[in-house]
Coordinates of C-alpha atoms in Angstrom, one line a residue:
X1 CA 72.7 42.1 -27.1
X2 CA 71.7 45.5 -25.9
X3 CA 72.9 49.0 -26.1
X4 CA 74.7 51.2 -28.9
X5 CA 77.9 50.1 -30.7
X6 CA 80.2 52.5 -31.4
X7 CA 81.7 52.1 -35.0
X8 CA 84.7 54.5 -34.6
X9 CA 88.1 53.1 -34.6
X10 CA 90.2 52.6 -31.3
X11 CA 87.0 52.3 -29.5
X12 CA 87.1 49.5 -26.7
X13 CA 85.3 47.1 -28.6
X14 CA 87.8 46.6 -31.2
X15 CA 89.1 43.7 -28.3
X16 CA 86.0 43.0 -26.0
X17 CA 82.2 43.4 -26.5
X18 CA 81.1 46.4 -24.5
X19 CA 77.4 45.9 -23.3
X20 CA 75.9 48.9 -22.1
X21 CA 73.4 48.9 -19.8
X22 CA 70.3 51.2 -20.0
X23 CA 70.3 53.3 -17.2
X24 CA 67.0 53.9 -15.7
X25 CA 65.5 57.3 -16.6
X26 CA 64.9 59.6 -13.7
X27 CA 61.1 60.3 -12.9
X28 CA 59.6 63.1 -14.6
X29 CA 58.8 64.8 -11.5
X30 CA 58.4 63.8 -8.1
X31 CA 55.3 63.1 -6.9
X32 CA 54.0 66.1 -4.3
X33 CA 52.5 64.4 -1.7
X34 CA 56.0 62.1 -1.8
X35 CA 57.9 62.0 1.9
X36 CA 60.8 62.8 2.7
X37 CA 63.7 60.6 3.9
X38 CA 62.0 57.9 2.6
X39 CA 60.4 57.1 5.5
X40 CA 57.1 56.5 6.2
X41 CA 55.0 59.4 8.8
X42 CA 52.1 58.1 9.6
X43 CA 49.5 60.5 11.8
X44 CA 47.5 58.8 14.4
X45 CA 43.6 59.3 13.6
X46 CA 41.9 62.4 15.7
X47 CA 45.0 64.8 15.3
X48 CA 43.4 66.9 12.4
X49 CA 44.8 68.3 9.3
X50 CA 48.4 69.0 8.7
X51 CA 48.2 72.5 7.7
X52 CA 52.0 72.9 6.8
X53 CA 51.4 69.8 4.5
X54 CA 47.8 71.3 3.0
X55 CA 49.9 74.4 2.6
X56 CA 52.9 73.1 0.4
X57 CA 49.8 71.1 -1.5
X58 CA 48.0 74.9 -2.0
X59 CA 51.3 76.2 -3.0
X60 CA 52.4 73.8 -5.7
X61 CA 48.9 74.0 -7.3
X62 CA 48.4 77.3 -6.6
X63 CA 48.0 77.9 -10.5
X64 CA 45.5 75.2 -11.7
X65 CA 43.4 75.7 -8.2
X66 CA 42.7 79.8 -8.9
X67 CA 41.0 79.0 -11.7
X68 CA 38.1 77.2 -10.1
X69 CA 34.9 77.9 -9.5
X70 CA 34.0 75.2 -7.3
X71 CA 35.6 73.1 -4.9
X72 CA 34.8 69.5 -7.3
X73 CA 37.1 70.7 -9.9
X74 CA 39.9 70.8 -7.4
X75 CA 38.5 67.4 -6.5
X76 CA 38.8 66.3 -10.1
X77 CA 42.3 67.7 -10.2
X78 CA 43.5 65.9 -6.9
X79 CA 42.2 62.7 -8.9
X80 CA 43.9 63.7 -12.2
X81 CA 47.2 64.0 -9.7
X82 CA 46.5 60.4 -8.2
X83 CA 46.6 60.9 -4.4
X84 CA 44.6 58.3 -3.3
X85 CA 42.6 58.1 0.1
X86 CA 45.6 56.6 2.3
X87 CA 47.9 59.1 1.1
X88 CA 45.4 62.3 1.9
X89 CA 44.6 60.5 5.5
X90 CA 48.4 59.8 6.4
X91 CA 49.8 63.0 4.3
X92 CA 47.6 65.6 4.9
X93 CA 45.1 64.1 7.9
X94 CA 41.8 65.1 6.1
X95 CA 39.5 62.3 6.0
X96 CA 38.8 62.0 2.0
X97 CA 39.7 63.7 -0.9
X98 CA 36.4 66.3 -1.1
X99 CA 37.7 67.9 2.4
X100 CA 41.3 68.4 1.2
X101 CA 39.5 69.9 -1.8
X102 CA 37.7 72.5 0.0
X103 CA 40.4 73.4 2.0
X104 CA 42.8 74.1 -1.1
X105 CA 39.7 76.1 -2.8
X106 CA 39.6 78.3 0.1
X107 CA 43.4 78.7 0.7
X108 CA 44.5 79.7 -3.1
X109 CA 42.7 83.0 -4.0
X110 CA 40.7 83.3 -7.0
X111 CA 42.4 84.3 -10.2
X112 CA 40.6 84.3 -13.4
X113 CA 42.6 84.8 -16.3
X114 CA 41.8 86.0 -19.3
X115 CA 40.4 83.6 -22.3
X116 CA 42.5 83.2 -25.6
X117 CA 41.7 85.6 -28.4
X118 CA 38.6 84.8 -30.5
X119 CA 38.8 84.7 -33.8
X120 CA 36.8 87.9 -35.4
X121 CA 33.2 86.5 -36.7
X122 CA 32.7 89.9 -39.0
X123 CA 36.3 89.8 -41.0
X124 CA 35.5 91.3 -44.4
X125 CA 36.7 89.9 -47.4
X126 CA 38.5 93.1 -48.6
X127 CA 38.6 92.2 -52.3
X128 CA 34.7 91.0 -52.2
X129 CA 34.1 94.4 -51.1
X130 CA 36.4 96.2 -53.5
X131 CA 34.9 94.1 -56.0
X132 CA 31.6 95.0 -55.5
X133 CA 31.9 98.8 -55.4
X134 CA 33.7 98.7 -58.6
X135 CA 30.8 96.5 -60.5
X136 CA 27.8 99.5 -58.7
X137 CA 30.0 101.6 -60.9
X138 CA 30.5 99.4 -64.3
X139 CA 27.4 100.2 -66.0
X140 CA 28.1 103.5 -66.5
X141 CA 30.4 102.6 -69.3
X142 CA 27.1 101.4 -71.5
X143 CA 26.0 105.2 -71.4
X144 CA 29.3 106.4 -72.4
X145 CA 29.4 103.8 -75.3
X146 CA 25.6 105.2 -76.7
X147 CA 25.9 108.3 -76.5
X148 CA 26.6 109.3 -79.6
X149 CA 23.7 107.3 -81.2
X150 CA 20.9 108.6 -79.4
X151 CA 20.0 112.8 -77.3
X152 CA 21.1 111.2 -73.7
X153 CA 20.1 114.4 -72.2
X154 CA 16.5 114.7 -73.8
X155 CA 15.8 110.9 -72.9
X156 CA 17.3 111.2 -69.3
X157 CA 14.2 111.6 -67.4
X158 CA 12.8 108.1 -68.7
X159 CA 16.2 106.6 -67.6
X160 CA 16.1 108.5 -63.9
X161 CA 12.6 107.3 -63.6
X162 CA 13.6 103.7 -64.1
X163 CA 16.0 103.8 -62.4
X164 CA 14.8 105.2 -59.2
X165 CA 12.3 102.5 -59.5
X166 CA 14.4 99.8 -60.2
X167 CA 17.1 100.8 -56.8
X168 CA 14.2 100.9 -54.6
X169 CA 12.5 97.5 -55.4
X170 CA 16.2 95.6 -55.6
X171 CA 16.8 96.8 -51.6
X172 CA 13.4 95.6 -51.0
X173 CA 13.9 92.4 -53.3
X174 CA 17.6 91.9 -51.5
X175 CA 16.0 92.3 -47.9
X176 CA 13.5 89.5 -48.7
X177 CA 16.2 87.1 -50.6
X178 CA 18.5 87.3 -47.7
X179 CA 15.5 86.5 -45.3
X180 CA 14.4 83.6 -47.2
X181 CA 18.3 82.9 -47.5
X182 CA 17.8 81.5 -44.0
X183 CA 14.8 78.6 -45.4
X184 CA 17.0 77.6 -48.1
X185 CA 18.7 78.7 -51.5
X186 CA 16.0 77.1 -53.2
X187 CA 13.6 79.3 -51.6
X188 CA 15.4 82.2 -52.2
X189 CA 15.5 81.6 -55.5
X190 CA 12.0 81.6 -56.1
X191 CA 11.7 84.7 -54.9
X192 CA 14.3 86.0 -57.0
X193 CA 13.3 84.8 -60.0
X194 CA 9.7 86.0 -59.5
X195 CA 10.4 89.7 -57.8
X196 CA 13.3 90.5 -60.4
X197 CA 11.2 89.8 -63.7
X198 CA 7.7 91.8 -61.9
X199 CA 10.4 94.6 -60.7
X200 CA 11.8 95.1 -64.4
X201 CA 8.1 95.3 -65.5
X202 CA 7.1 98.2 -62.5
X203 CA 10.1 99.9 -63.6
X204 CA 9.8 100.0 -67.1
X205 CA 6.1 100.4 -67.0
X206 CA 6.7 103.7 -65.0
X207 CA 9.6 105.1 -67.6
X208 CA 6.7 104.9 -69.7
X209 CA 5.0 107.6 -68.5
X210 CA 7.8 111.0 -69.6
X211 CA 8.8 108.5 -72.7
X212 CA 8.0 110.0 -75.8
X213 CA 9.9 107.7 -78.1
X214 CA 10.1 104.2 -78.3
X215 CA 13.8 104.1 -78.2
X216 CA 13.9 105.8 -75.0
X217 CA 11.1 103.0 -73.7
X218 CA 13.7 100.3 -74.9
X219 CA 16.5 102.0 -73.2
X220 CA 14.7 101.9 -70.2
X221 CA 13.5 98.4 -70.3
X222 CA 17.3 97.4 -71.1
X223 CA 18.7 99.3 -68.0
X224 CA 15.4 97.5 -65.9
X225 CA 16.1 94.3 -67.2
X226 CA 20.1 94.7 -66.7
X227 CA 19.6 96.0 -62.8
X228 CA 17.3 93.0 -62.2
X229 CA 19.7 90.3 -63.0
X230 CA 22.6 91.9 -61.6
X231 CA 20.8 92.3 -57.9
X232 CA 20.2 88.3 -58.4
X233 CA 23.8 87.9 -58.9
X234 CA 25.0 90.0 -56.3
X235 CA 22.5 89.1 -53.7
X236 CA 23.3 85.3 -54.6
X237 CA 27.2 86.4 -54.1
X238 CA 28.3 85.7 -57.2
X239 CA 30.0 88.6 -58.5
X240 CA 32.7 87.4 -60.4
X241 CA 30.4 86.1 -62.6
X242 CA 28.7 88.9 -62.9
X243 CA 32.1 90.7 -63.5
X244 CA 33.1 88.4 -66.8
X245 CA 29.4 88.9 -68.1
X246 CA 30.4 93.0 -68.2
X247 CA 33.4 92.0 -70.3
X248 CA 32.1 92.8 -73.3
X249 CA 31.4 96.4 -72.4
X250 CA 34.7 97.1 -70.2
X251 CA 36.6 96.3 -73.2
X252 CA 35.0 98.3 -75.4
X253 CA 35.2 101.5 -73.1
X254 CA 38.5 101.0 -72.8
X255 CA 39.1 101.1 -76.6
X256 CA 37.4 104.3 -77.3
X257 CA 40.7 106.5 -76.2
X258 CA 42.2 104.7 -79.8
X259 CA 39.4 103.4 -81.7
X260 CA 36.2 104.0 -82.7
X261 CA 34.2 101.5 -82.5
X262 CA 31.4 102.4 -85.2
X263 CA 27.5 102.5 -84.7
X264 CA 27.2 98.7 -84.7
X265 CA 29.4 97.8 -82.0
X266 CA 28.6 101.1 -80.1
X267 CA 25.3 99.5 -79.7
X268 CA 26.2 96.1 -79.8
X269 CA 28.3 95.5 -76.8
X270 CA 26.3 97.0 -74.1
X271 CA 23.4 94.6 -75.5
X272 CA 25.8 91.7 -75.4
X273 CA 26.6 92.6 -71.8
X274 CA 22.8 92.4 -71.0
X275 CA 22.6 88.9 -72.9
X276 CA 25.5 87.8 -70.4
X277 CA 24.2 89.3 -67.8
X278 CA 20.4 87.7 -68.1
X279 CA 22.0 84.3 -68.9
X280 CA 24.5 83.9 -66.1
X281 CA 21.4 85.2 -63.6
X282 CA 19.2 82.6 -65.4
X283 CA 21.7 79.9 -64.8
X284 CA 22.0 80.6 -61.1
X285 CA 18.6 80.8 -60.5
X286 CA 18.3 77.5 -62.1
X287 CA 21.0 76.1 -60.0
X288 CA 19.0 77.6 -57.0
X289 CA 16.0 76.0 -57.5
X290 CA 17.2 72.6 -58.6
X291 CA 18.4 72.2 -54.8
X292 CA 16.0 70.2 -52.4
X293 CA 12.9 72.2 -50.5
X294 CA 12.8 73.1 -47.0
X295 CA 10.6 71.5 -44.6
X296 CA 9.6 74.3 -43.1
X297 CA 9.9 77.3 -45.6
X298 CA 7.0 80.1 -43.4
X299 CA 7.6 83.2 -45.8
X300 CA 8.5 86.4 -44.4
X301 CA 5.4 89.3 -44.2
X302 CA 5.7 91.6 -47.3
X303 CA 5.7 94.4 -44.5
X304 CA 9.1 93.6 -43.1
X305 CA 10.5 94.9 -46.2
X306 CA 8.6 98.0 -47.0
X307 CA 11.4 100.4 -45.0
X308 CA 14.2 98.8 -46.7
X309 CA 13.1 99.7 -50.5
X310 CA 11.8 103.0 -49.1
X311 CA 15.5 103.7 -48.1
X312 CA 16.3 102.7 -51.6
X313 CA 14.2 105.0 -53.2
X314 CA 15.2 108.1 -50.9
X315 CA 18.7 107.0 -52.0
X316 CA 18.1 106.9 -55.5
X317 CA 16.4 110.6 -55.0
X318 CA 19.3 112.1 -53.3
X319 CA 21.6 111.2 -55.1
X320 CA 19.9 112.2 -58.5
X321 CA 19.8 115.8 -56.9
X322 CA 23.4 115.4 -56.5
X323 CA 23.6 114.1 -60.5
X324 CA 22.6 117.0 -61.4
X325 CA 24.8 119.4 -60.1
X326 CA 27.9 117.4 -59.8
X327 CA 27.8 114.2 -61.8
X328 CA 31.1 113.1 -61.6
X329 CA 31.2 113.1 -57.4
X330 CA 28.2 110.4 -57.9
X331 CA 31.1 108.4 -59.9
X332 CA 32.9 108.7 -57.2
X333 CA 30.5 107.7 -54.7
X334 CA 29.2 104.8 -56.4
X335 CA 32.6 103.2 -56.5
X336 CA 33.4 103.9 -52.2
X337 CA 30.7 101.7 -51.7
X338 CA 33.2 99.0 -51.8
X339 CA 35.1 100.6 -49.3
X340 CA 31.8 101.3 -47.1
X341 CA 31.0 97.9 -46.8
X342 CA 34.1 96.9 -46.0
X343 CA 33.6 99.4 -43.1
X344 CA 30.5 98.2 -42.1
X345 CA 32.1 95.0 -41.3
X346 CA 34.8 96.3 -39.0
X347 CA 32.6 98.2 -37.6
X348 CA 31.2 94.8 -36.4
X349 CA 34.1 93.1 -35.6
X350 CA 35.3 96.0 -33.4
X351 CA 32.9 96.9 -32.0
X352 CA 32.2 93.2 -30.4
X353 CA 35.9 93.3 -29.5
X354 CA 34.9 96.5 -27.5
X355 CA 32.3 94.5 -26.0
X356 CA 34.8 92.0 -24.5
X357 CA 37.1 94.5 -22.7
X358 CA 34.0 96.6 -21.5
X359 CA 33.7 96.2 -18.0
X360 CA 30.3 99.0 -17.8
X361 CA 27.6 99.6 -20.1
X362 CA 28.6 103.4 -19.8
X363 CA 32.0 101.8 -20.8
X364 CA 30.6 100.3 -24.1
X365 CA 28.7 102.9 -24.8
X366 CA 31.8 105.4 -25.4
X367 CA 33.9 102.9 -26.9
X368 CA 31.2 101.9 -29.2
X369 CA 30.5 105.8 -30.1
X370 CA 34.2 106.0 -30.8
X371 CA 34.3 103.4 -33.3
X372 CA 31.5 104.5 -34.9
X373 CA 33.7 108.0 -35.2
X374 CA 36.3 106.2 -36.3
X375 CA 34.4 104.1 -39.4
X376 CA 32.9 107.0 -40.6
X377 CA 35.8 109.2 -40.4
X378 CA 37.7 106.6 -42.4
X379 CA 34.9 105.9 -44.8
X380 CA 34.8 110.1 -45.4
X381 CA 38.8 110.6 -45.8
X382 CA 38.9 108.2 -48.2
X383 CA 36.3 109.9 -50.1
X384 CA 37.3 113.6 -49.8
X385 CA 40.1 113.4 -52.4
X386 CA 37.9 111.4 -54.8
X387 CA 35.6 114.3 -54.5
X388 CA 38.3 117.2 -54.7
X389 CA 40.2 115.2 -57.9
X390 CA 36.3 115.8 -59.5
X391 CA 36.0 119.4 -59.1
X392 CA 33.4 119.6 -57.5
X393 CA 32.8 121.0 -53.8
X394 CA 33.1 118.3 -51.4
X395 CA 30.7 119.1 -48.7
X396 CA 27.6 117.8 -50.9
X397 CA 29.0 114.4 -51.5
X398 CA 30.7 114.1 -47.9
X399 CA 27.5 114.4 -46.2
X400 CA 25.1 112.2 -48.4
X401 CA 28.1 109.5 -48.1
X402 CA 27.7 110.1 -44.5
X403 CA 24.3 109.9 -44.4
X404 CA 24.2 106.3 -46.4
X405 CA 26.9 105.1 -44.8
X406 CA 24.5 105.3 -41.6
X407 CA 21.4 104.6 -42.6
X408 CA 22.7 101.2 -44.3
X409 CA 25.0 100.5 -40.6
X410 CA 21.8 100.7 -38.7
X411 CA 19.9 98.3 -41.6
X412 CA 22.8 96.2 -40.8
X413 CA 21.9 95.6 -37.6
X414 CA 17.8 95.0 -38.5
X415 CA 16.8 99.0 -37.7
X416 CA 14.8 99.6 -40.4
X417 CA 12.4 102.2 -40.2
X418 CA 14.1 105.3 -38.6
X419 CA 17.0 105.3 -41.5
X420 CA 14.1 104.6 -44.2
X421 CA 12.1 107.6 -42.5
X422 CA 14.9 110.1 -42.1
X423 CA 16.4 109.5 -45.6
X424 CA 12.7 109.9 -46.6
X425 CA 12.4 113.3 -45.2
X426 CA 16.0 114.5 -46.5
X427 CA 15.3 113.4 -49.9
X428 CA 11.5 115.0 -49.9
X429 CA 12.7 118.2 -48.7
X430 CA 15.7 118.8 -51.1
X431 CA 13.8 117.4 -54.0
X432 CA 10.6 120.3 -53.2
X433 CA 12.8 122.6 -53.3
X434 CA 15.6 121.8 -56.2
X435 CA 13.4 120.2 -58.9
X436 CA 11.1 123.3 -59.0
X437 CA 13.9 125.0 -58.7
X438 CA 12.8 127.5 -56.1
X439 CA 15.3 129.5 -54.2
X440 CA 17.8 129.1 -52.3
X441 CA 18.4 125.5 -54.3
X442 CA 22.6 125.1 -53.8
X443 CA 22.1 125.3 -50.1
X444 CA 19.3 122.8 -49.6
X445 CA 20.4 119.6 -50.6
X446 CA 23.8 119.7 -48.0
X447 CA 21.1 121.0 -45.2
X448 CA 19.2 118.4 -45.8
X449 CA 21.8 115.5 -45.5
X450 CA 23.6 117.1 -42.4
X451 CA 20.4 117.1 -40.7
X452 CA 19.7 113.6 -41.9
X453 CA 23.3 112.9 -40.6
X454 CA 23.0 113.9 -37.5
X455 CA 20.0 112.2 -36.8
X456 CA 21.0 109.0 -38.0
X457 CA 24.7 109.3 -35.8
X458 CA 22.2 109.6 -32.4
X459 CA 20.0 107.0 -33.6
X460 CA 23.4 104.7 -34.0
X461 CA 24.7 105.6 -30.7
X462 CA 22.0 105.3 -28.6
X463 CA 20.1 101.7 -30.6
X464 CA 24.0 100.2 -31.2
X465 CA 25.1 101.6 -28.1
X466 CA 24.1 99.0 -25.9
X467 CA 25.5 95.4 -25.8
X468 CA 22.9 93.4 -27.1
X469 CA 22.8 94.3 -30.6
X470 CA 26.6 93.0 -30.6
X471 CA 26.0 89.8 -28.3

């Protein structure tokens, strides 16, 4: 038996057994070289092409033959149709199938459409970023914990001193990491492990020097030792870690408002936060450098480096000078740079989507500049009522955010020197004239970072300004 039967009562089949023959199923489509009146036309050899035929061909494959580039892929679409050589003789009277290809490519005109969407390479992981800004700023909670146990103000030189020291080696320990990133994590490792613990020493070693008790040299050596192992962690991505190992201090910040902790856990916490802090950084390294070695591991020169902790240490000097007259717009600094390296990866991903629909280099050159506007405009809106809600005035902290922002965008893309340089001049200049104190000191330190600025903004349109940084 074939075919369906119908279980509904008073159908036919309650008497007889209807059989019901499969119909055959029409043909998808007919094929386009088929003839008509199903007869045969056969053209006598010599006559030539049909071109009414050729056209109708050209017409029905008008969309799949624009595309092409070359006549062989209209040849490879003729065979992915299955005329074969009788049917292009009889049909269209060309002697094989590479001649009716050619004449198809040069009937249909060229059309190249566009290509589907590409997925953006530089999409930021917003609460990474977030994340990250918020730990730069965590630390300040161990200050506000000790302060009552020991003259902040007297011993704040030995703490400036390390760590001004201890910002400009991590950029320069972070830039060679991520280099040797690219050999291996074991690799990088090592070199973690290694620059850390001799960058805690150089630091600590230098807070020596304005020290005058020995308390204020342990401070020091605990700040050192705390910035080492949490520029292992965050270089090594791993900053959720590094967020449970500040636990112990975040909670008891928050307590103060309703309880007093006492003396012992005033002092205790923040040093427990360290412990975590040196143990989870211990236990990634180890991780690191149980993986296998590289085959190949050349080490980076020393030199390539050198620009990237010199930024860090005209970083660290700017914006002590801005410490000092407005501490809590630094606060507020520290935590946008979550925000401002979320920035710096749109600023990637848009700008190589500017790339795609730039038809000039003049073209790419103004849209680039525009999104470049655009990041930084964002990047200083966001910051503006952070800095009005701290009282203080908001021109200072607008233009040293502008000019990081920059200086780390061009860094980004592997400029090194002009934003180390630059930075370098804006920091030495403010700081001869503020820490002496010599007139006119307000005015000097916002000078000095809109020229800075400004600098840096030509320097990123005219080096990212051109499509191969982007390619």
């Amino acid at each position: 038996m074939s075919g369906p039967i119908s279980l509904e009562p008073g159908g036919a089949e309650q008497d007889t057994l209807a059989l019901r023959l499969a119909e055959p199923r029409p043909p998808r489509r007919r094929p386009r070289w088929a003839l008509d009146d199903e007869t045969l036309a056969i053209r006598l050899p010599g006559q030539g092409p049909d071109e009414a035929a050729v056209s109708t061909l050209a017409a029905e494959l008008a969309d799949a033959v624009g595309p092409a580039v070359h006549p062989y892929e209209v040849a490879a679409l003729l065979e992915a149709e299955g005329l074969s050589a009788s049917v292009i003789k009889e049909r269209y009277g060309h002697p094989n199938l590479f001649a009716l290809a050619t004449a198809l490519y040069e009937r249909v005109p060229r059309t190249f459409p566009e290509p589907p969407p590409a997925t953006d390479p530089w999409r930021p992981d917003t609460l990474r970023c977030l994340l990250r800004g918020v730990l730069f700023a965590l630390p300040a909670l161990a200050y506000l914990l000790t302060a009552p146990l020991w003259p902040l103000d007297r011993h704040a030189p030995v703490l400036i001193v390390a760590g001004i020291a201890s910002w400009a080696w991590g950029q320069a320990l972070g830039h060679r990491a991520h280099l040797r990133l690219v050999a291996g994590r074991r690799e990088a490792s090592g070199t973690l492990l290694s620059g850390s613990l001799l960058g805690a020493v150089v630091a600590t070693s230098l807070a020596v020097l304005p020290a005058d008790s020995p308390v204020a040299v342990g401070a020091a050596a605990a700040q050192s030792l705390y910035l080492a192992a949490a520029s292992v962690l965050l270089v090594l991505a791993r900053e959720r870690l590094l967020l449970a190992a500040l636990s112990p201090l975040i909670a008891g910040a928050a307590a103060l408002p309703w309880w007093e902790p006492g003396p012992e856990l005033r002092a205790g916490l923040p040093l427990l936060a360290l412990l975590a802090t040196l143990v989870a950084a211990g236990w990634v390294l180890r991780a690191g450098r149980s993986g296998p070695a590289a085959a190949d591991a050349a080490r980076p020169r020393l030199l390539a480096s050198v620009p990237y902790g010199l930024f860090g240490l005209a970083a660290a000097v700017l914006v002590m000078l801005e410490g000092r007259r407005q501490p809590y717009a630094v606060i507020a600094l520290t935590l946008s740079m979550g925000p401002a390296e979320w920035l710096l990866y749109r600023y990637r991903g848009w700008s190589v989507a500017a790339l795609r629909v730039s038809a000039t280099p003049a073209g790419f050159l103004l849209r680039s500049a525009a999104v470049l506007g655009l990041c930084l405009s964002a990047y200083l809106l966001l910051l503006l009522p952070a800095a009005l809600l701290t009282g203080s005035d908001p021109a200072t902290p607008l233009l040293l955010a502008a000019t990081l922002w920059t200086a780390l965008l061009l860094q980004a893309f592997g400029v090194a020197w002009p934003p180390a340089l630059l930075c370098l001049a804006a920091a030495g200049t403010a700081g001869a004239v503020t820490l002496p104190a010599l007139p006119p000191e307000p005015a000097v330190l916002p000078a000095a970072c809109a020229a800075a600025a400004v600098c840096l903004a030509t320097c990123a349109i005219r080096r990212l300004g051109r499509p191969s940084p982007h390619a």
